[in-house]
mmCIF file with all atom_site columns, C-alpha atoms in Angstrom:
data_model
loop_
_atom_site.group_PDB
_atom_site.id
_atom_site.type_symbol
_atom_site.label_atom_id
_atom_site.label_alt_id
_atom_site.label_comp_id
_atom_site.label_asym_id
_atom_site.label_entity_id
_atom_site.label_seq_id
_atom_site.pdbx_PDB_ins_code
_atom_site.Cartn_x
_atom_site.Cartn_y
_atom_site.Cartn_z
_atom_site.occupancy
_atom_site.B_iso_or_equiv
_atom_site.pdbx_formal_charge
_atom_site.auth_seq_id
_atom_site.auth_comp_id
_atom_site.auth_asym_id
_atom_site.auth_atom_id
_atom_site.pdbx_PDB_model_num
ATOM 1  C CA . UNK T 1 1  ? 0.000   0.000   0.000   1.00 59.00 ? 1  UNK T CA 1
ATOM 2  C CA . UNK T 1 2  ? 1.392   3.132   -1.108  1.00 60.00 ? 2  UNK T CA 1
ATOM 3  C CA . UNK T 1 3  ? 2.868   5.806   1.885   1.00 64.00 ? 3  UNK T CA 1
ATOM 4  C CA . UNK T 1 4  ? 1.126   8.997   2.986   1.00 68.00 ? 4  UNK T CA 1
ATOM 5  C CA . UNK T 1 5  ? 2.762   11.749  1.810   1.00 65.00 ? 5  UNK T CA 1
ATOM 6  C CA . UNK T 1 6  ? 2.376   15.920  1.322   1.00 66.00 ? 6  UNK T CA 1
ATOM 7  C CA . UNK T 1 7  ? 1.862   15.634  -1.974  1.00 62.00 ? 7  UNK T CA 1
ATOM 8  C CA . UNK T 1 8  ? -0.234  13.469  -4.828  1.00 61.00 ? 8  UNK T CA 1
ATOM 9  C CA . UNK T 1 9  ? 3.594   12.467  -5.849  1.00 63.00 ? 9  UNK T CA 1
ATOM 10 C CA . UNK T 1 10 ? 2.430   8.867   -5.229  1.00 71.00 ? 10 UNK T CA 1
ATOM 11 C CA . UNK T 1 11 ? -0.753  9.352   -7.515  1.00 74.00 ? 11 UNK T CA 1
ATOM 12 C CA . UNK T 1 12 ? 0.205   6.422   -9.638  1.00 78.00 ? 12 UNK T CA 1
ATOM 13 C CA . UNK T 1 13 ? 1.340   3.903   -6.749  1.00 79.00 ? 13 UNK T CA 1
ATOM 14 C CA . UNK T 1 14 ? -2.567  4.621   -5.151  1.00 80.00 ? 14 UNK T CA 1
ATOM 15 C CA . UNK T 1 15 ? -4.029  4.017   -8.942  1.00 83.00 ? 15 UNK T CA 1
ATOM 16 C CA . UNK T 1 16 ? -2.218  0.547   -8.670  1.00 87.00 ? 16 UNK T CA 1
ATOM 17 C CA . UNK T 1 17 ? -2.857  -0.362  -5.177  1.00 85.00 ? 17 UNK T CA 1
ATOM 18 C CA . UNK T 1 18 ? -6.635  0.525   -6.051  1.00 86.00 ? 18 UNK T CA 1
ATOM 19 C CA . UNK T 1 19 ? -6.473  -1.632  -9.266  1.00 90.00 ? 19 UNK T CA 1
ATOM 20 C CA . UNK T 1 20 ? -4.836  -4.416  -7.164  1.00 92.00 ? 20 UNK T CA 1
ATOM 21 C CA . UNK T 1 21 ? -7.334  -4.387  -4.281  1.00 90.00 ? 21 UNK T CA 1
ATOM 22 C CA . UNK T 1 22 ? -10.147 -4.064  -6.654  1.00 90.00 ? 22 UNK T CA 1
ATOM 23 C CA . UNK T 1 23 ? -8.846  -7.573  -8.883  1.00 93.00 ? 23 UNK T CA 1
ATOM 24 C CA . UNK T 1 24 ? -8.259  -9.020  -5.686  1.00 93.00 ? 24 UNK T CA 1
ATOM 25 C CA . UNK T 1 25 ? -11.969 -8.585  -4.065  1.00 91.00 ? 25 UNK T CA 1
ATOM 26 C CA . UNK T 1 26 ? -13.407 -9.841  -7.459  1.00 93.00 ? 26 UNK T CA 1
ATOM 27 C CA . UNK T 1 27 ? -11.617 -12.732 -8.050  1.00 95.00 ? 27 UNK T CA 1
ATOM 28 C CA . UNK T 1 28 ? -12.541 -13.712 -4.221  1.00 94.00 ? 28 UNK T CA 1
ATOM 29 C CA . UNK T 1 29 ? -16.058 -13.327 -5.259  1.00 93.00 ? 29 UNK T CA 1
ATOM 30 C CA . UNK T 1 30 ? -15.582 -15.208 -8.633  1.00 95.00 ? 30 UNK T CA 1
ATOM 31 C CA . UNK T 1 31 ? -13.838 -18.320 -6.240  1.00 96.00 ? 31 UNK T CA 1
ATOM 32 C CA . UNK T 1 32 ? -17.037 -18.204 -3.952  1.00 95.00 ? 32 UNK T CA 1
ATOM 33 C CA . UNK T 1 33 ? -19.305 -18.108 -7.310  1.00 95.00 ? 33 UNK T CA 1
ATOM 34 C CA . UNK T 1 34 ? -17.668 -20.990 -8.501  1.00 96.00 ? 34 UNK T CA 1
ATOM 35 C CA . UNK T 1 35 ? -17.878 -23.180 -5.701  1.00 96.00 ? 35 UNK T CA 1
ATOM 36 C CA . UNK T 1 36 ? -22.136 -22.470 -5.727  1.00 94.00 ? 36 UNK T CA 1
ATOM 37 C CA . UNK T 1 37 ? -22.181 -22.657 -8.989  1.00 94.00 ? 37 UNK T CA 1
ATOM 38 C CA . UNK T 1 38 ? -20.381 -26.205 -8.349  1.00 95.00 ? 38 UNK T CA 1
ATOM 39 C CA . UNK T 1 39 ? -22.838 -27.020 -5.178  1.00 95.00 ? 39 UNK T CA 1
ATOM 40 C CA . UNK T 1 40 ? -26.179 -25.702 -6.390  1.00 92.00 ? 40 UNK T CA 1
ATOM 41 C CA . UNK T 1 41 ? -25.687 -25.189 -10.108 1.00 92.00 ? 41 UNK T CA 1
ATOM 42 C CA . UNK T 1 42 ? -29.702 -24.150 -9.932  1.00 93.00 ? 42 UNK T CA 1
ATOM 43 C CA . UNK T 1 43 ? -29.227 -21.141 -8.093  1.00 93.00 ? 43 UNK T CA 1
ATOM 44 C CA . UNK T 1 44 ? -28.167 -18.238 -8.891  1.00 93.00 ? 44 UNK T CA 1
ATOM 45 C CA . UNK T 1 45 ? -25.185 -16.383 -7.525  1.00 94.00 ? 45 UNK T CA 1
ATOM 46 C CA . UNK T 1 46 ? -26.486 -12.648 -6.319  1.00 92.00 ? 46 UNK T CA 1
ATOM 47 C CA . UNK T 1 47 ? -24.423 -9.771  -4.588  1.00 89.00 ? 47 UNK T CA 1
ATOM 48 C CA . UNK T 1 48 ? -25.548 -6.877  -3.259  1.00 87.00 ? 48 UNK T CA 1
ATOM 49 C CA . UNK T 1 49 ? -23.684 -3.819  -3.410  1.00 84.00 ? 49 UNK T CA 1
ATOM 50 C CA . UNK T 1 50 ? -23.154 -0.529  -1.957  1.00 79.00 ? 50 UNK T CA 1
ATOM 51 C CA . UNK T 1 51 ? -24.462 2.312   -4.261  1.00 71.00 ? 51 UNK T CA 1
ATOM 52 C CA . UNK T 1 52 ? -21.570 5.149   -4.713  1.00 66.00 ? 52 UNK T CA 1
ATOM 53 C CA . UNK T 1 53 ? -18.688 2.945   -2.691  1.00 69.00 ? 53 UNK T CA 1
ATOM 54 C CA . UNK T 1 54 ? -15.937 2.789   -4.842  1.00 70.00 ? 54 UNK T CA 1
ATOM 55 C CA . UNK T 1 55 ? -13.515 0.534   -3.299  1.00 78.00 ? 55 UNK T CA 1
ATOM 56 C CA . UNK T 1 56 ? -13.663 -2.227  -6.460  1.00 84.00 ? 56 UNK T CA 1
ATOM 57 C CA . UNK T 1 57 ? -14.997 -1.959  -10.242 1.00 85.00 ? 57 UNK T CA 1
ATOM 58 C CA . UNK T 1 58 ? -18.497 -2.947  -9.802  1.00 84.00 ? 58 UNK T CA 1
ATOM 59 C CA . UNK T 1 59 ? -19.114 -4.101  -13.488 1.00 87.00 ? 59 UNK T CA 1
ATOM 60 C CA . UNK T 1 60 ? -16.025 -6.328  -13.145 1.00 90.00 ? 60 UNK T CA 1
ATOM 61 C CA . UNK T 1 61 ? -18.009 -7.732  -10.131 1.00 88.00 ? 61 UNK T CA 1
ATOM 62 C CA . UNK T 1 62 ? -21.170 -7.878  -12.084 1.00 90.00 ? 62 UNK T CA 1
ATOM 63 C CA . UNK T 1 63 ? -19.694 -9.818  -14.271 1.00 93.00 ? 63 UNK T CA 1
ATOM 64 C CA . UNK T 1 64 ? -18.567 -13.103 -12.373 1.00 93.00 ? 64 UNK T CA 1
ATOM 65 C CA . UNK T 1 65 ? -22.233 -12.995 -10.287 1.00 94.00 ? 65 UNK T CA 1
ATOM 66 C CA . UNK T 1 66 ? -25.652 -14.034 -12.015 1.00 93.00 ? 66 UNK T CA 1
ATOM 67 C CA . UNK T 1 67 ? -27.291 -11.222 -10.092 1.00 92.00 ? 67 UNK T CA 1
ATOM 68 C CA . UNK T 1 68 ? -26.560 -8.051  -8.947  1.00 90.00 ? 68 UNK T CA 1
ATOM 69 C CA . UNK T 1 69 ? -28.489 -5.649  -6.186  1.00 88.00 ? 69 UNK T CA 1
ATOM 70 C CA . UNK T 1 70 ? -27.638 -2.330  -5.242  1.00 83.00 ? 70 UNK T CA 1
ATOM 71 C CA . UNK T 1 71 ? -28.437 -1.374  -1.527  1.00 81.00 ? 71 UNK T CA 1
ATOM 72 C CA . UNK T 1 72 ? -29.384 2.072   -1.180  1.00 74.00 ? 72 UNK T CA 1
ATOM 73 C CA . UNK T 1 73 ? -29.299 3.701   2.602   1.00 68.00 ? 73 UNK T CA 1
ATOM 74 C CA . UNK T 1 74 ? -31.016 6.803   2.665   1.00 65.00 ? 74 UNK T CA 1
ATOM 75 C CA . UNK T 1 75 ? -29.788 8.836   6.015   1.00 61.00 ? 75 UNK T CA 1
ATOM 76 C CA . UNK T 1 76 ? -32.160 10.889  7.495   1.00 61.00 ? 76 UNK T CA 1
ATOM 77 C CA . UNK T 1 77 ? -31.559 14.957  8.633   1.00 60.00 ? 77 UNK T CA 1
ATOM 78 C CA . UNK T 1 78 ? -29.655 14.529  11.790  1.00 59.00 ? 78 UNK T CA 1
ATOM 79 C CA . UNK T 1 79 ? -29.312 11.152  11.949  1.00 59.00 ? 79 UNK T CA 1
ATOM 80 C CA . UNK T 1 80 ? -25.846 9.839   12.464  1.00 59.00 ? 80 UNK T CA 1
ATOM 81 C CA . UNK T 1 81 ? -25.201 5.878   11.946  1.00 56.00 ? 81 UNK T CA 1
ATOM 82 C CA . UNK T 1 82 ? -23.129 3.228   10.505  1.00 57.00 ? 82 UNK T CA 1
ATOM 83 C CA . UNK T 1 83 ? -22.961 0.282   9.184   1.00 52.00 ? 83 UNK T CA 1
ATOM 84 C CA . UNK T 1 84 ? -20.366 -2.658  8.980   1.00 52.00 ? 84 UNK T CA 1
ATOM 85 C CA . UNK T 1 85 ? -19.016 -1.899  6.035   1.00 52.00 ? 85 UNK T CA 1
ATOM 86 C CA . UNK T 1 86 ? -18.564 2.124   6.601   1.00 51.00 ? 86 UNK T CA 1
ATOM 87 C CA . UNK T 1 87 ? -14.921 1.585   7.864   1.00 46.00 ? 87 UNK T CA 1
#
């Protein structure tokens, strides 16, 4: 993971980290796919995602699922809350 630093000097290290982490959390998706697919090759294989969260290419993950959902969390005026995945 690329170093902090004062300046957007490391602008092309964070492009590949992203790139890296985003391959990385699709082909773990794509190995859990494939092992349904192998267990209950009737069913298909849904994910739901995070509407706006950019931490992974989310037509590269639509494209190893059979199904995709996007989860949309409206916040209310003054209310304050998180969730799991808001890290």
């Amino acid at each position: 993971m690329p170093m902090r630093s004062p300046a957007a000097a490391q602008s092309g290290a964070l492009l590949d980290w992203n790139r890296f982490s985003s391959d990385t959390m699709v082909q773990f998706v794509k190995m859990q796919a494939d092992l349904l697919r192998e267990r209950c090759p009737k069913t298909p294989v849904t994910v739901t995602m995070r509407a706006f969260l950019r931490k992974f290419d989310h037509v590269d993950m639509a494209e190893v699922v059979d199904f995709v959902s996007i989860e949309r969390q409206r916040r209310r005026e003054g209310e304050n809350f998180r969730t799991g995945c808001d890290n």
